[in-house]
PDB file of C-alpha atoms in Angstrom:
ATOM      1  CA  MET D  18       0.000   0.000   0.000  1.00  0.00           C
ATOM      2  CA  THR D  19       1.361   3.402  -0.985  1.00  0.00           C
ATOM      3  CA  GLN D  20       1.286   6.312   1.473  1.00  0.00           C
ATOM      4  CA  VAL D  21      -0.340   9.359  -0.137  1.00  0.00           C
ATOM      5  CA  PHE D  22      -0.472  12.950   1.127  1.00  0.00           C
ATOM      6  CA  VAL D  23      -2.705  15.647  -0.322  1.00  0.00           C
ATOM      7  CA  GLY D  24      -3.116  19.333   0.412  1.00  0.00           C
ATOM      8  CA  ILE D  25      -6.699  20.573   0.635  1.00  0.00           C
ATOM      9  CA  GLY D  26      -7.656  24.230   0.404  1.00  0.00           C
ATOM     10  CA  SER D  27     -10.724  26.376  -0.106  1.00  0.00           C
ATOM     11  CA  ASN D  28     -11.708  30.011   0.138  1.00  0.00           C
ATOM     12  CA  VAL D  29     -15.276  29.675  -1.144  1.00  0.00           C
ATOM     13  CA  GLU D  30     -17.546  28.219   1.546  1.00  0.00           C
ATOM     14  CA  PRO D  31     -14.477  26.463   2.969  1.00  0.00           C
ATOM     15  CA  GLU D  32     -16.227  24.670   5.842  1.00  0.00           C
ATOM     16  CA  ARG D  33     -18.662  22.936   3.506  1.00  0.00           C
ATOM     17  CA  HIS D  34     -16.174  22.097   0.771  1.00  0.00           C
ATOM     18  CA  ILE D  35     -13.444  20.830   3.094  1.00  0.00           C
ATOM     19  CA  ARG D  36     -15.897  18.614   4.986  1.00  0.00           C
ATOM     20  CA  THR D  37     -17.194  17.230   1.692  1.00  0.00           C
ATOM     21  CA  ALA D  38     -13.666  16.605   0.406  1.00  0.00           C
ATOM     22  CA  VAL D  39     -12.612  14.689   3.528  1.00  0.00           C
ATOM     23  CA  HIS D  40     -15.851  12.674   3.441  1.00  0.00           C
ATOM     24  CA  LEU D  41     -15.274  11.753  -0.233  1.00  0.00           C
ATOM     25  CA  LEU D  42     -11.623  10.875   0.418  1.00  0.00           C
ATOM     26  CA  ARG D  43     -12.761   8.481   3.160  1.00  0.00           C
ATOM     27  CA  GLU D  44     -15.375   6.967   0.840  1.00  0.00           C
ATOM     28  CA  ARG D  45     -12.709   6.306  -1.802  1.00  0.00           C
ATOM     29  CA  PHE D  46      -9.659   5.417   0.317  1.00  0.00           C
ATOM     30  CA  GLY D  47     -10.879   4.344   3.775  1.00  0.00           C
ATOM     31  CA  ALA D  48      -8.961   5.660   6.774  1.00  0.00           C
ATOM     32  CA  VAL D  49      -7.761   9.229   6.239  1.00  0.00           C
ATOM     33  CA  ARG D  50      -5.662  11.204   8.742  1.00  0.00           C
ATOM     34  CA  VAL D  51      -6.217  14.938   8.702  1.00  0.00           C
ATOM     35  CA  SER D  52      -4.147  17.765  10.088  1.00  0.00           C
ATOM     36  CA  PRO D  53      -5.572  20.745  11.896  1.00  0.00           C
ATOM     37  CA  VAL D  54      -7.056  23.367   9.581  1.00  0.00           C
ATOM     38  CA  TYR D  55      -5.206  26.663   9.147  1.00  0.00           C
ATOM     39  CA  ARG D  56      -6.342  29.990   7.747  1.00  0.00           C
ATOM     40  CA  ASN D  57      -3.930  32.057   5.692  1.00  0.00           C
ATOM     41  CA  PRO D  58      -4.101  34.942   3.212  1.00  0.00           C
ATOM     42  CA  ALA D  59      -4.619  34.145  -0.453  1.00  0.00           C
ATOM     43  CA  VAL D  60      -1.339  33.748  -2.350  1.00  0.00           C
ATOM     44  CA  GLY D  61      -0.899  35.383  -5.748  1.00  0.00           C
ATOM     45  CA  PHE D  62      -4.131  37.407  -5.769  1.00  0.00           C
ATOM     46  CA  ASP D  63      -6.366  39.547  -3.576  1.00  0.00           C
ATOM     47  CA  GLY D  64      -9.152  37.409  -2.183  1.00  0.00           C
ATOM     48  CA  ASP D  65     -10.676  35.853   0.881  1.00  0.00           C
ATOM     49  CA  ASP D  66      -8.400  33.880   3.172  1.00  0.00           C
ATOM     50  CA  PHE D  67      -7.931  30.199   2.418  1.00  0.00           C
ATOM     51  CA  PHE D  68      -8.531  27.355   4.840  1.00  0.00           C
ATOM     52  CA  ASN D  69      -5.895  24.634   4.349  1.00  0.00           C
ATOM     53  CA  LEU D  70      -5.038  21.220   5.720  1.00  0.00           C
ATOM     54  CA  VAL D  71      -3.182  18.076   4.708  1.00  0.00           C
ATOM     55  CA  ALA D  72      -4.692  14.597   4.567  1.00  0.00           C
ATOM     56  CA  GLY D  73      -2.792  11.317   4.485  1.00  0.00           C
ATOM     57  CA  PHE D  74      -4.006   7.861   3.516  1.00  0.00           C
ATOM     58  CA  GLY D  75      -2.852   4.551   2.128  1.00  0.00           C
ATOM     59  CA  SER D  76      -3.906   3.468  -1.334  1.00  0.00           C
ATOM     60  CA  GLU D  77      -3.614   0.447  -3.583  1.00  0.00           C
ATOM     61  CA  ALA D  78      -4.598   2.647  -6.534  1.00  0.00           C
ATOM     62  CA  GLY D  79      -1.902   3.701  -8.960  1.00  0.00           C
ATOM     63  CA  PHE D  80      -0.556   7.237  -9.110  1.00  0.00           C
ATOM     64  CA  GLU D  81      -2.633   8.264 -12.145  1.00  0.00           C
ATOM     65  CA  GLN D  82      -5.800   6.739 -10.686  1.00  0.00           C
ATOM     66  CA  VAL D  83      -5.318   8.622  -7.397  1.00  0.00           C
ATOM     67  CA  HIS D  84      -4.792  11.854  -9.346  1.00  0.00           C
ATOM     68  CA  THR D  85      -7.998  11.239 -11.323  1.00  0.00           C
ATOM     69  CA  ILE D  86      -9.977  10.553  -8.146  1.00  0.00           C
ATOM     70  CA  LEU D  87      -8.731  13.809  -6.614  1.00  0.00           C
ATOM     71  CA  GLU D  88      -9.880  15.727  -9.692  1.00  0.00           C
ATOM     72  CA  GLN D  89     -13.284  14.018  -9.471  1.00  0.00           C
ATOM     73  CA  ILE D  90     -13.619  15.100  -5.829  1.00  0.00           C
ATOM     74  CA  GLU D  91     -12.718  18.682  -6.792  1.00  0.00           C
ATOM     75  CA  ALA D  92     -15.357  18.612  -9.542  1.00  0.00           C
ATOM     76  CA  ALA D  93     -17.963  17.251  -7.116  1.00  0.00           C
ATOM     77  CA  CYS D  94     -17.324  20.377  -5.028  1.00  0.00           C
ATOM     78  CA  GLY D  95     -17.790  22.724  -7.957  1.00  0.00           C
ATOM     79  CA  ARG D  96     -14.169  23.164  -9.032  1.00  0.00           C
ATOM     80  CA  VAL D  97     -13.987  24.252 -12.645  1.00  0.00           C
ATOM     81  CA  ARG D  98     -10.691  23.614 -14.425  1.00  0.00           C
ATOM     82  CA  GLY D  99      -9.226  25.992 -16.943  1.00  0.00           C
ATOM     83  CA  GLY D 100      -9.654  29.203 -14.985  1.00  0.00           C
ATOM     84  CA  PRO D 101      -6.840  31.275 -13.513  1.00  0.00           C
ATOM     85  CA  ARG D 102      -4.499  29.412 -11.171  1.00  0.00           C
ATOM     86  CA  TYR D 103      -4.447  32.242  -8.652  1.00  0.00           C
ATOM     87  CA  ALA D 104      -8.152  32.754  -8.019  1.00  0.00           C
ATOM     88  CA  PRO D 105     -10.833  31.815  -5.491  1.00  0.00           C
ATOM     89  CA  HIS D 106     -11.506  28.075  -5.354  1.00  0.00           C
ATOM     90  CA  THR D 107     -14.358  26.038  -3.990  1.00  0.00           C
ATOM     91  CA  LEU D 108     -11.837  23.245  -3.531  1.00  0.00           C
ATOM     92  CA  ASP D 109      -8.237  22.658  -4.428  1.00  0.00           C
ATOM     93  CA  ILE D 110      -6.743  19.219  -3.778  1.00  0.00           C
ATOM     94  CA  ASP D 111      -3.049  18.965  -4.561  1.00  0.00           C
ATOM     95  CA  LEU D 112      -1.257  15.636  -4.691  1.00  0.00           C
ATOM     96  CA  LEU D 113       1.804  16.321  -2.522  1.00  0.00           C
ATOM     97  CA  LEU D 114       3.385  12.867  -2.222  1.00  0.00           C
ATOM     98  CA  TYR D 115       2.660   9.453  -3.660  1.00  0.00           C
ATOM     99  CA  GLY D 116       5.024   7.218  -1.717  1.00  0.00           C
ATOM    100  CA  ASP D 117       8.575   8.155  -2.668  1.00  0.00           C
ATOM    101  CA  LEU D 118       7.668   8.719  -6.317  1.00  0.00           C
ATOM    102  CA  VAL D 119       9.591  11.467  -8.073  1.00  0.00           C
ATOM    103  CA  HIS D 120       7.572  12.572 -11.101  1.00  0.00           C
ATOM    104  CA  GLU D 121       8.924  15.374 -13.280  1.00  0.00           C
ATOM    105  CA  ASN D 122       5.824  15.920 -15.452  1.00  0.00           C
ATOM    106  CA  ALA D 123       2.516  17.361 -14.272  1.00  0.00           C
ATOM    107  CA  PRO D 124       1.638  16.683 -11.604  1.00  0.00           C
ATOM    108  CA  ILE D 125       5.196  17.140 -10.353  1.00  0.00           C
ATOM    109  CA  LEU D 126       6.052  15.029  -7.309  1.00  0.00           C
ATOM    110  CA  PRO D 127       7.031  15.695  -4.679  1.00  0.00           C
ATOM    111  CA  ARG D 128       5.055  18.918  -5.007  1.00  0.00           C
ATOM    112  CA  LYS D 129       7.349  21.905  -4.674  1.00  0.00           C
ATOM    113  CA  ASP D 130       4.799  23.674  -2.426  1.00  0.00           C
ATOM    114  CA  LEU D 131       5.750  21.238   0.355  1.00  0.00           C
ATOM    115  CA  LEU D 132       8.863  23.196   1.219  1.00  0.00           C
ATOM    116  CA  ARG D 133       7.693  26.598  -0.066  1.00  0.00           C
ATOM    117  CA  TYR D 134       4.532  27.388   1.858  1.00  0.00           C
ATOM    118  CA  ALA D 135       3.713  27.227   5.565  1.00  0.00           C
ATOM    119  CA  PHE D 136       0.114  26.238   4.759  1.00  0.00           C
ATOM    120  CA  VAL D 137       1.455  22.961   3.307  1.00  0.00           C
ATOM    121  CA  LEU D 138       4.578  22.266   5.386  1.00  0.00           C
ATOM    122  CA  LYS D 139       3.021  22.882   8.819  1.00  0.00           C
ATOM    123  CA  PRO D 140      -0.014  20.599   8.297  1.00  0.00           C
ATOM    124  CA  ILE D 141       2.053  17.719   6.862  1.00  0.00           C
ATOM    125  CA  THR D 142       4.425  18.128   9.802  1.00  0.00           C
ATOM    126  CA  ASP D 143       1.423  17.899  12.146  1.00  0.00           C
ATOM    127  CA  ILE D 144       0.400  14.460  10.861  1.00  0.00           C
ATOM    128  CA  ALA D 145       3.708  13.035   9.617  1.00  0.00           C
ATOM    129  CA  PRO D 146       6.623  14.774  11.368  1.00  0.00           C
ATOM    130  CA  ASP D 147       9.026  11.862  10.839  1.00  0.00           C
ATOM    131  CA  HIS D 148       8.076  11.232   7.210  1.00  0.00           C
ATOM    132  CA  ARG D 149      11.000  12.018   4.931  1.00  0.00           C
ATOM    133  CA  HIS D 150      10.917  14.210   1.862  1.00  0.00           C
ATOM    134  CA  PRO D 151      11.834  11.975  -1.112  1.00  0.00           C
ATOM    135  CA  LEU D 152      14.408  14.410  -2.507  1.00  0.00           C
ATOM    136  CA  THR D 153      16.035  15.899   0.599  1.00  0.00           C
ATOM    137  CA  GLY D 154      15.882  12.786   2.761  1.00  0.00           C
ATOM    138  CA  ARG D 155      15.087  15.028   5.716  1.00  0.00           C
ATOM    139  CA  SER D 156      11.987  14.748   7.890  1.00  0.00           C
ATOM    140  CA  PHE D 157       9.193  17.275   7.624  1.00  0.00           C
ATOM    141  CA  ALA D 158       9.819  18.165  11.274  1.00  0.00           C
ATOM    142  CA  GLU D 159      13.387  19.128  10.347  1.00  0.00           C
ATOM    143  CA  HIS D 160      12.174  21.223   7.429  1.00  0.00           C
ATOM    144  CA  TRP D 161       9.541  22.944   9.598  1.00  0.00           C
ATOM    145  CA  ALA D 162      12.104  23.711  12.331  1.00  0.00           C
ATOM    146  CA  GLU D 163      14.144  25.657   9.754  1.00  0.00           C
ATOM    147  CA  PHE D 164      11.190  27.324   8.030  1.00  0.00           C
ATOM    148  CA  ASP D 165      10.653  31.062   8.524  1.00  0.00           C
ATOM    149  CA  ALA D 166       7.129  30.627   9.893  1.00  0.00           C
ATOM    150  CA  ALA D 167       6.866  34.323  10.802  1.00  0.00           C
ATOM    151  CA  SER D 168       7.026  35.222   7.099  1.00  0.00           C
ATOM    152  CA  GLN D 169       3.857  33.210   6.367  1.00  0.00           C
ATOM    153  CA  PRO D 170       1.613  33.357   9.420  1.00  0.00           C
ATOM    154  CA  LEU D 171      -1.022  30.689   9.881  1.00  0.00           C
ATOM    155  CA  VAL D 172      -4.060  30.928  12.123  1.00  0.00           C
ATOM    156  CA  PRO D 173      -5.436  27.639  13.489  1.00  0.00           C
ATOM    157  CA  VAL D 174      -9.155  27.298  12.777  1.00  0.00           C
ATOM    158  CA  ALA D 175     -11.555  25.608  15.190  1.00  0.00           C
ATOM    159  CA  PHE D 176     -12.922  23.122  12.705  1.00  0.00           C
ATOM    160  CA  THR D 177     -15.180  20.300  13.860  1.00  0.00           C
ATOM    161  CA  GLY D 178     -16.562  17.342  12.048  1.00  0.00           C
ATOM    162  CA  LEU D 179     -13.497  16.058  10.244  1.00  0.00           C
TER     163      LEU D 179
END
């Protein structure tokens, strides 16, 4: 079974869309661990704050099949592809890690956002601090300890029902 980590974000009715996403992930993959939810400003455009978290689960499905399922879950929550990348989203599910797979074509794995943004690195550290980044070989806890968290403040969100 391959360990999969995904980033989940929304800034359009985030409570509803995040709950739906986690529910659909559990329907498709079984047990899903979820990090706390964090609120942070939109990146790349002016807009409402995003709510973000990371979910981890095991899967027997292949990489491409997992990616397709994630896109289906986004669509079920009203995500329309083809619009601007930096814009409000009902739901954005990014495949962060699929085991130790390094994939250089879209979707690129490991996702570069893992080490770039607090809203991805902090939540994955919350649920998998000892998990190692496939390229650096270092744990996410080590990466988080060196991250300039003050430059990208996160606000924990009291989020029930996940």
